[in-house]
């Protein structure tokens, strides 16, 4: 997928736009989990999520290779949809982002803030993704997928920062949406010759990747009704699934209650805001805390872009309801 030199070059490329994000050992989290917990703060990027790294490398590759398109179309639940216009604005390339009905209001506004046209289409991300591809073809524009080698190389720079900041990690927990984050983590670990277990995390209400991991083939689900919208995937992609099956120790499911609990714990112990997917890694660690007792573990806080009303509900001790549960 990429070499260590290529990963280093990606880090140099994004450095003017994205400073290395911190990795902190928070005593409160260590006490809760019964192990040494290191939190990788990807909520501290210019868009509040790790995805910004991928967009910068993707646009750079376009500018150096096939050439910049006259426009880009993509689909998102929010953070990928910020990453592409954030990078495209540096090249004056217009971006249209398709989002599903009921998408995060504040993420939609953030995408518009980076210059994207936001179009609402379909009941969920997978429907919006199909329409985005068709719209790009109809209008002669470039479709930017959620998973692409350049995107993976870009987001993998967070993994390089993590592994160089904290030695001898036993396990790293990371959420899975369309797979760029976990694939970048696995590839970086392998390039560095490390033995760290990588554990993927999905929402129990959007278990398609976990089911596919266990079955050894793509397993689609009928719904992905999780408030952790960054993990709301119904239809996994074959390429990232192959990487995850080859390189992840396991993929576990966390409940909506566990995700909300992790968001509260992260806020109480670190005063960082985590969106649902951003808190999922710590939720998984708490689920497996007996297994990790006394070990050195990292959790990736992939993003902090949660709508105010959703976070208010979580802090009140409740679980936000989505889809048919409303």
PDB file of C-alpha atoms in Angstrom, residues 84-298:
ATOM      1  CA  UNK A  84     -11.851  16.797   0.941  1.00  0.00           C
ATOM      2  CA  UNK A  85     -12.949  20.459   0.733  1.00  0.00           C
ATOM      3  CA  UNK A  86     -10.332  21.439   3.337  1.00  0.00           C
ATOM      4  CA  UNK A  87      -7.648  20.149   0.962  1.00  0.00           C
ATOM      5  CA  UNK A  88      -9.386  21.077  -2.306  1.00  0.00           C
ATOM      6  CA  UNK A  89      -9.612  24.737  -1.328  1.00  0.00           C
ATOM      7  CA  UNK A  90      -5.804  24.882  -1.581  1.00  0.00           C
ATOM      8  CA  UNK A  91      -6.140  24.039  -5.290  1.00  0.00           C
ATOM      9  CA  UNK A  92      -9.341  25.996  -6.014  1.00  0.00           C
ATOM     10  CA  UNK A  93     -11.220  22.786  -6.861  1.00  0.00           C
ATOM     11  CA  UNK A  94     -14.977  22.904  -6.077  1.00  0.00           C
ATOM     12  CA  UNK A  95     -16.412  20.059  -3.991  1.00  0.00           C
ATOM     13  CA  UNK A  96     -19.953  18.694  -3.691  1.00  0.00           C
ATOM     14  CA  UNK A  97     -20.660  16.496  -0.682  1.00  0.00           C
ATOM     15  CA  UNK A  98     -23.692  14.221  -0.452  1.00  0.00           C
ATOM     16  CA  UNK A  99     -24.975  13.448   3.025  1.00  0.00           C
ATOM     17  CA  UNK A 100     -27.947  11.338   4.125  1.00  0.00           C
ATOM     18  CA  UNK A 101     -31.153  12.706   5.591  1.00  0.00           C
ATOM     19  CA  UNK A 102     -30.813  13.587   9.243  1.00  0.00           C
ATOM     20  CA  UNK A 103     -27.056  14.073   9.033  1.00  0.00           C
ATOM     21  CA  UNK A 104     -25.245  16.053  11.701  1.00  0.00           C
ATOM     22  CA  UNK A 105     -26.294  19.688  11.410  1.00  0.00           C
ATOM     23  CA  UNK A 106     -22.997  20.972  12.728  1.00  0.00           C
ATOM     24  CA  UNK A 107     -20.897  18.730  10.483  1.00  0.00           C
ATOM     25  CA  UNK A 108     -22.934  19.934   7.507  1.00  0.00           C
ATOM     26  CA  UNK A 109     -22.170  23.529   8.479  1.00  0.00           C
ATOM     27  CA  UNK A 110     -18.479  22.726   8.915  1.00  0.00           C
ATOM     28  CA  UNK A 111     -18.345  21.261   5.398  1.00  0.00           C
ATOM     29  CA  UNK A 112     -19.967  24.391   4.004  1.00  0.00           C
ATOM     30  CA  UNK A 113     -17.462  26.417   5.957  1.00  0.00           C
ATOM     31  CA  UNK A 114     -14.614  24.768   4.049  1.00  0.00           C
ATOM     32  CA  UNK A 115     -16.357  25.654   0.798  1.00  0.00           C
ATOM     33  CA  UNK A 116     -18.320  22.505  -0.044  1.00  0.00           C
ATOM     34  CA  UNK A 117     -21.796  22.384  -1.526  1.00  0.00           C
ATOM     35  CA  UNK A 118     -23.756  20.019   0.710  1.00  0.00           C
ATOM     36  CA  UNK A 119     -26.559  17.984  -0.892  1.00  0.00           C
ATOM     37  CA  UNK A 120     -28.909  15.839   1.198  1.00  0.00           C
ATOM     38  CA  UNK A 121     -29.796  12.526  -0.450  1.00  0.00           C
ATOM     39  CA  UNK A 122     -31.070   9.165   0.791  1.00  0.00           C
ATOM     40  CA  UNK A 123     -31.817   7.483   4.064  1.00  0.00           C
ATOM     41  CA  UNK A 124     -28.235   6.588   4.965  1.00  0.00           C
ATOM     42  CA  UNK A 125     -24.594   6.929   3.956  1.00  0.00           C
ATOM     43  CA  UNK A 126     -24.552   3.962   1.601  1.00  0.00           C
ATOM     44  CA  UNK A 127     -27.440   5.388  -0.439  1.00  0.00           C
ATOM     45  CA  UNK A 128     -25.726   8.789  -0.562  1.00  0.00           C
ATOM     46  CA  UNK A 129     -22.454   7.122  -1.632  1.00  0.00           C
ATOM     47  CA  UNK A 130     -24.092   5.426  -4.640  1.00  0.00           C
ATOM     48  CA  UNK A 131     -25.741   8.672  -5.718  1.00  0.00           C
ATOM     49  CA  UNK A 132     -22.445  10.562  -5.363  1.00  0.00           C
ATOM     50  CA  UNK A 133     -20.753   8.155  -7.758  1.00  0.00           C
ATOM     51  CA  UNK A 134     -23.587   8.429 -10.252  1.00  0.00           C
ATOM     52  CA  UNK A 135     -23.658  12.227 -10.016  1.00  0.00           C
ATOM     53  CA  UNK A 136     -19.913  12.430 -10.654  1.00  0.00           C
ATOM     54  CA  UNK A 137     -20.291  10.253 -13.744  1.00  0.00           C
ATOM     55  CA  UNK A 138     -23.248  12.259 -15.056  1.00  0.00           C
ATOM     56  CA  UNK A 139     -21.519  15.594 -14.610  1.00  0.00           C
ATOM     57  CA  UNK A 140     -18.019  14.568 -15.673  1.00  0.00           C
ATOM     58  CA  UNK A 141     -16.550  15.146 -12.215  1.00  0.00           C
ATOM     59  CA  UNK A 142     -14.243  13.068 -10.042  1.00  0.00           C
ATOM     60  CA  UNK A 143     -15.795  10.805  -7.412  1.00  0.00           C
ATOM     61  CA  UNK A 144     -13.657  10.791  -4.245  1.00  0.00           C
ATOM     62  CA  UNK A 145     -14.242   7.504  -2.412  1.00  0.00           C
ATOM     63  CA  UNK A 146     -14.048   7.049   1.339  1.00  0.00           C
ATOM     64  CA  UNK A 147     -11.272   4.494   0.906  1.00  0.00           C
ATOM     65  CA  UNK A 148      -8.325   5.095  -1.417  1.00  0.00           C
ATOM     66  CA  UNK A 149      -4.572   4.327  -1.116  1.00  0.00           C
ATOM     67  CA  UNK A 150      -3.720   8.045  -0.895  1.00  0.00           C
ATOM     68  CA  UNK A 151      -6.312   8.565   1.842  1.00  0.00           C
ATOM     69  CA  UNK A 152      -4.911   5.620   3.796  1.00  0.00           C
ATOM     70  CA  UNK A 153      -1.328   6.879   3.419  1.00  0.00           C
ATOM     71  CA  UNK A 154      -2.390  10.276   4.685  1.00  0.00           C
ATOM     72  CA  UNK A 155      -4.311   9.116   7.748  1.00  0.00           C
ATOM     73  CA  UNK A 156      -1.556   6.600   8.544  1.00  0.00           C
ATOM     74  CA  UNK A 157       0.613   9.524   9.620  1.00  0.00           C
ATOM     75  CA  UNK A 158      -1.341   9.566  12.901  1.00  0.00           C
ATOM     76  CA  UNK A 159      -0.233   5.984  13.493  1.00  0.00           C
ATOM     77  CA  UNK A 160       3.400   6.850  12.851  1.00  0.00           C
ATOM     78  CA  UNK A 161       3.154   9.664  15.393  1.00  0.00           C
ATOM     79  CA  UNK A 162       1.545   7.315  17.917  1.00  0.00           C
ATOM     80  CA  UNK A 163       4.045   4.480  17.615  1.00  0.00           C
ATOM     81  CA  UNK A 164       6.992   6.864  17.782  1.00  0.00           C
ATOM     82  CA  UNK A 165       5.584   8.671  20.799  1.00  0.00           C
ATOM     83  CA  UNK A 166       4.793   5.560  22.867  1.00  0.00           C
ATOM     84  CA  UNK A 167       7.003   2.479  22.711  1.00  0.00           C
ATOM     85  CA  UNK A 168       5.996  -1.118  23.393  1.00  0.00           C
ATOM     86  CA  UNK A 169       2.256  -0.751  23.092  1.00  0.00           C
ATOM     87  CA  UNK A 170       0.504  -4.052  23.701  1.00  0.00           C
ATOM     88  CA  UNK A 171      -2.773  -3.076  22.015  1.00  0.00           C
ATOM     89  CA  UNK A 172      -4.289  -0.190  20.072  1.00  0.00           C
ATOM     90  CA  UNK A 173      -8.060   0.178  19.819  1.00  0.00           C
ATOM     91  CA  UNK A 174      -9.399   2.029  16.773  1.00  0.00           C
ATOM     92  CA  UNK A 175     -12.930   2.556  15.387  1.00  0.00           C
ATOM     93  CA  UNK A 176     -13.864   1.359  11.908  1.00  0.00           C
ATOM     94  CA  UNK A 177     -16.027   3.261   9.456  1.00  0.00           C
ATOM     95  CA  UNK A 178     -15.016   2.613   5.862  1.00  0.00           C
ATOM     96  CA  UNK A 179     -11.586   1.419   6.984  1.00  0.00           C
ATOM     97  CA  UNK A 180      -8.907   3.991   6.177  1.00  0.00           C
ATOM     98  CA  UNK A 181      -7.970   4.595   9.809  1.00  0.00           C
ATOM     99  CA  UNK A 182      -7.512   1.001  10.868  1.00  0.00           C
ATOM    100  CA  UNK A 183      -5.789   0.044   7.602  1.00  0.00           C
ATOM    101  CA  UNK A 184      -3.298   2.875   8.026  1.00  0.00           C
ATOM    102  CA  UNK A 185      -2.644   1.739  11.588  1.00  0.00           C
ATOM    103  CA  UNK A 186      -2.096  -1.902  10.592  1.00  0.00           C
ATOM    104  CA  UNK A 187       0.219  -1.016   7.705  1.00  0.00           C
ATOM    105  CA  UNK A 188       2.285   1.365   9.854  1.00  0.00           C
ATOM    106  CA  UNK A 189       2.656  -1.206  12.613  1.00  0.00           C
ATOM    107  CA  UNK A 190       3.868  -3.753  10.078  1.00  0.00           C
ATOM    108  CA  UNK A 191       6.330  -1.323   8.468  1.00  0.00           C
ATOM    109  CA  UNK A 192       7.830  -0.602  11.888  1.00  0.00           C
ATOM    110  CA  UNK A 193       8.083  -4.323  12.686  1.00  0.00           C
ATOM    111  CA  UNK A 194       5.968  -4.055  15.825  1.00  0.00           C
ATOM    112  CA  UNK A 195       3.948  -6.789  17.519  1.00  0.00           C
ATOM    113  CA  UNK A 196       1.169  -4.530  18.818  1.00  0.00           C
ATOM    114  CA  UNK A 197      -2.324  -5.982  18.567  1.00  0.00           C
ATOM    115  CA  UNK A 198      -4.724  -3.823  16.573  1.00  0.00           C
ATOM    116  CA  UNK A 199      -8.345  -4.170  17.667  1.00  0.00           C
ATOM    117  CA  UNK A 200     -11.063  -2.771  15.434  1.00  0.00           C
ATOM    118  CA  UNK A 201     -14.246  -1.394  16.945  1.00  0.00           C
ATOM    119  CA  UNK A 202     -17.721  -1.082  15.440  1.00  0.00           C
ATOM    120  CA  UNK A 203     -21.101  -0.105  16.806  1.00  0.00           C
ATOM    121  CA  UNK A 204     -23.336  -3.034  17.682  1.00  0.00           C
ATOM    122  CA  UNK A 205     -26.116  -1.213  15.798  1.00  0.00           C
ATOM    123  CA  UNK A 206     -23.888  -1.079  12.684  1.00  0.00           C
ATOM    124  CA  UNK A 207     -22.076  -4.433  12.835  1.00  0.00           C
ATOM    125  CA  UNK A 208     -21.432  -5.051   9.120  1.00  0.00           C
ATOM    126  CA  UNK A 209     -17.625  -4.932   9.383  1.00  0.00           C
ATOM    127  CA  UNK A 210     -17.561  -7.205  12.432  1.00  0.00           C
ATOM    128  CA  UNK A 211     -19.893  -9.687  10.739  1.00  0.00           C
ATOM    129  CA  UNK A 212     -17.795  -9.566   7.567  1.00  0.00           C
ATOM    130  CA  UNK A 213     -14.581 -10.026   9.555  1.00  0.00           C
ATOM    131  CA  UNK A 214     -15.984 -13.187  11.162  1.00  0.00           C
ATOM    132  CA  UNK A 215     -17.519 -14.559   7.950  1.00  0.00           C
ATOM    133  CA  UNK A 216     -14.505 -13.889   5.729  1.00  0.00           C
ATOM    134  CA  UNK A 217     -16.713 -12.192   3.146  1.00  0.00           C
ATOM    135  CA  UNK A 218     -18.779  -9.046   2.738  1.00  0.00           C
ATOM    136  CA  UNK A 219     -21.884  -9.163   4.909  1.00  0.00           C
ATOM    137  CA  UNK A 220     -24.306  -6.279   4.404  1.00  0.00           C
ATOM    138  CA  UNK A 221     -26.843  -5.182   6.981  1.00  0.00           C
ATOM    139  CA  UNK A 222     -30.251  -3.608   6.507  1.00  0.00           C
ATOM    140  CA  UNK A 223     -29.578  -0.683   8.807  1.00  0.00           C
ATOM    141  CA  UNK A 224     -26.841   1.190  10.650  1.00  0.00           C
ATOM    142  CA  UNK A 225     -28.860   3.004  13.293  1.00  0.00           C
ATOM    143  CA  UNK A 226     -26.070   4.230  15.557  1.00  0.00           C
ATOM    144  CA  UNK A 227     -25.605   7.758  16.853  1.00  0.00           C
ATOM    145  CA  UNK A 228     -21.875   7.147  16.297  1.00  0.00           C
ATOM    146  CA  UNK A 229     -22.258   8.293  12.705  1.00  0.00           C
ATOM    147  CA  UNK A 230     -18.588   7.790  11.810  1.00  0.00           C
ATOM    148  CA  UNK A 231     -19.159   4.033  12.140  1.00  0.00           C
ATOM    149  CA  UNK A 232     -22.572   3.907  10.444  1.00  0.00           C
ATOM    150  CA  UNK A 233     -21.591   1.515   7.652  1.00  0.00           C
ATOM    151  CA  UNK A 234     -24.024  -1.010   6.127  1.00  0.00           C
ATOM    152  CA  UNK A 235     -21.908  -2.153   3.159  1.00  0.00           C
ATOM    153  CA  UNK A 236     -18.200  -2.778   3.825  1.00  0.00           C
ATOM    154  CA  UNK A 237     -15.641  -2.488   1.031  1.00  0.00           C
ATOM    155  CA  UNK A 238     -13.589  -5.556  -0.007  1.00  0.00           C
ATOM    156  CA  UNK A 239     -10.115  -3.956   0.015  1.00  0.00           C
ATOM    157  CA  UNK A 240     -10.114  -2.631   3.601  1.00  0.00           C
ATOM    158  CA  UNK A 241     -11.830  -5.781   4.822  1.00  0.00           C
ATOM    159  CA  UNK A 242      -8.953  -7.859   3.437  1.00  0.00           C
ATOM    160  CA  UNK A 243      -6.425  -5.681   5.267  1.00  0.00           C
ATOM    161  CA  UNK A 244      -8.362  -5.873   8.519  1.00  0.00           C
ATOM    162  CA  UNK A 245      -8.814  -9.640   8.309  1.00  0.00           C
ATOM    163  CA  UNK A 246      -5.096 -10.099   7.689  1.00  0.00           C
ATOM    164  CA  UNK A 247      -3.845  -7.651  10.304  1.00  0.00           C
ATOM    165  CA  UNK A 248      -6.340  -7.081  13.108  1.00  0.00           C
ATOM    166  CA  UNK A 249      -6.378  -9.236  16.212  1.00  0.00           C
ATOM    167  CA  UNK A 250     -10.165  -8.979  16.387  1.00  0.00           C
ATOM    168  CA  UNK A 251     -13.108  -6.685  15.704  1.00  0.00           C
ATOM    169  CA  UNK A 252     -15.459  -6.102  18.594  1.00  0.00           C
ATOM    170  CA  UNK A 253     -18.863  -4.487  18.909  1.00  0.00           C
ATOM    171  CA  UNK A 254     -19.774  -1.796  21.429  1.00  0.00           C
ATOM    172  CA  UNK A 255     -23.298  -0.810  22.367  1.00  0.00           C
ATOM    173  CA  UNK A 256     -24.825   2.653  22.181  1.00  0.00           C
ATOM    174  CA  UNK A 257     -24.812   2.720  25.988  1.00  0.00           C
ATOM    175  CA  UNK A 258     -21.109   1.854  26.087  1.00  0.00           C
ATOM    176  CA  UNK A 259     -20.299   4.560  23.530  1.00  0.00           C
ATOM    177  CA  UNK A 260     -22.215   7.194  25.473  1.00  0.00           C
ATOM    178  CA  UNK A 261     -20.529   6.083  28.688  1.00  0.00           C
ATOM    179  CA  UNK A 262     -17.116   6.417  27.070  1.00  0.00           C
ATOM    180  CA  UNK A 263     -17.957   9.931  25.869  1.00  0.00           C
ATOM    181  CA  UNK A 264     -18.821  10.908  29.433  1.00  0.00           C
ATOM    182  CA  UNK A 265     -15.657   9.289  30.814  1.00  0.00           C
ATOM    183  CA  UNK A 266     -13.432  11.037  28.283  1.00  0.00           C
ATOM    184  CA  UNK A 267     -14.993  14.374  29.092  1.00  0.00           C
ATOM    185  CA  UNK A 268     -14.807  13.861  32.859  1.00  0.00           C
ATOM    186  CA  UNK A 269     -11.195  12.642  32.881  1.00  0.00           C
ATOM    187  CA  UNK A 270      -9.662  14.703  30.054  1.00  0.00           C
ATOM    188  CA  UNK A 271     -12.183  17.489  29.332  1.00  0.00           C
ATOM    189  CA  UNK A 272     -12.030  16.545  25.652  1.00  0.00           C
ATOM    190  CA  UNK A 273     -15.198  16.253  23.609  1.00  0.00           C
ATOM    191  CA  UNK A 274     -15.409  12.990  21.660  1.00  0.00           C
ATOM    192  CA  UNK A 275     -17.988  12.194  19.012  1.00  0.00           C
ATOM    193  CA  UNK A 276     -19.492   8.714  19.132  1.00  0.00           C
ATOM    194  CA  UNK A 277     -16.942   7.085  16.830  1.00  0.00           C
ATOM    195  CA  UNK A 278     -14.177   9.013  18.602  1.00  0.00           C
ATOM    196  CA  UNK A 279     -15.167   7.472  21.933  1.00  0.00           C
ATOM    197  CA  UNK A 280     -15.680   3.953  20.581  1.00  0.00           C
ATOM    198  CA  UNK A 281     -12.054   2.896  21.041  1.00  0.00           C
ATOM    199  CA  UNK A 282     -12.126   3.697  24.734  1.00  0.00           C
ATOM    200  CA  UNK A 283     -15.540   2.035  25.031  1.00  0.00           C
ATOM    201  CA  UNK A 284     -13.982  -1.130  23.611  1.00  0.00           C
ATOM    202  CA  UNK A 285     -11.065  -0.933  26.026  1.00  0.00           C
ATOM    203  CA  UNK A 286     -13.484  -0.656  28.923  1.00  0.00           C
ATOM    204  CA  UNK A 287     -15.350  -3.687  27.606  1.00  0.00           C
ATOM    205  CA  UNK A 288     -12.063  -5.617  27.570  1.00  0.00           C
ATOM    206  CA  UNK A 289     -10.468  -4.056  30.645  1.00  0.00           C
ATOM    207  CA  UNK A 290     -10.103  -7.414  32.384  1.00  0.00           C
ATOM    208  CA  UNK A 291      -8.113  -8.686  29.420  1.00  0.00           C
ATOM    209  CA  UNK A 292      -5.855  -5.605  29.385  1.00  0.00           C
ATOM    210  CA  UNK A 293      -5.184  -5.265  33.105  1.00  0.00           C
ATOM    211  CA  UNK A 294      -1.672  -4.005  33.767  1.00  0.00           C
ATOM    212  CA  UNK A 295      -0.786  -3.651  30.080  1.00  0.00           C
ATOM    213  CA  UNK A 296       0.170  -0.632  27.939  1.00  0.00           C
ATOM    214  CA  UNK A 297      -2.736   0.263  25.677  1.00  0.00           C
ATOM    215  CA  UNK A 298      -3.673   3.103  23.316  1.00  0.00           C
TER     216      UNK A 298
END
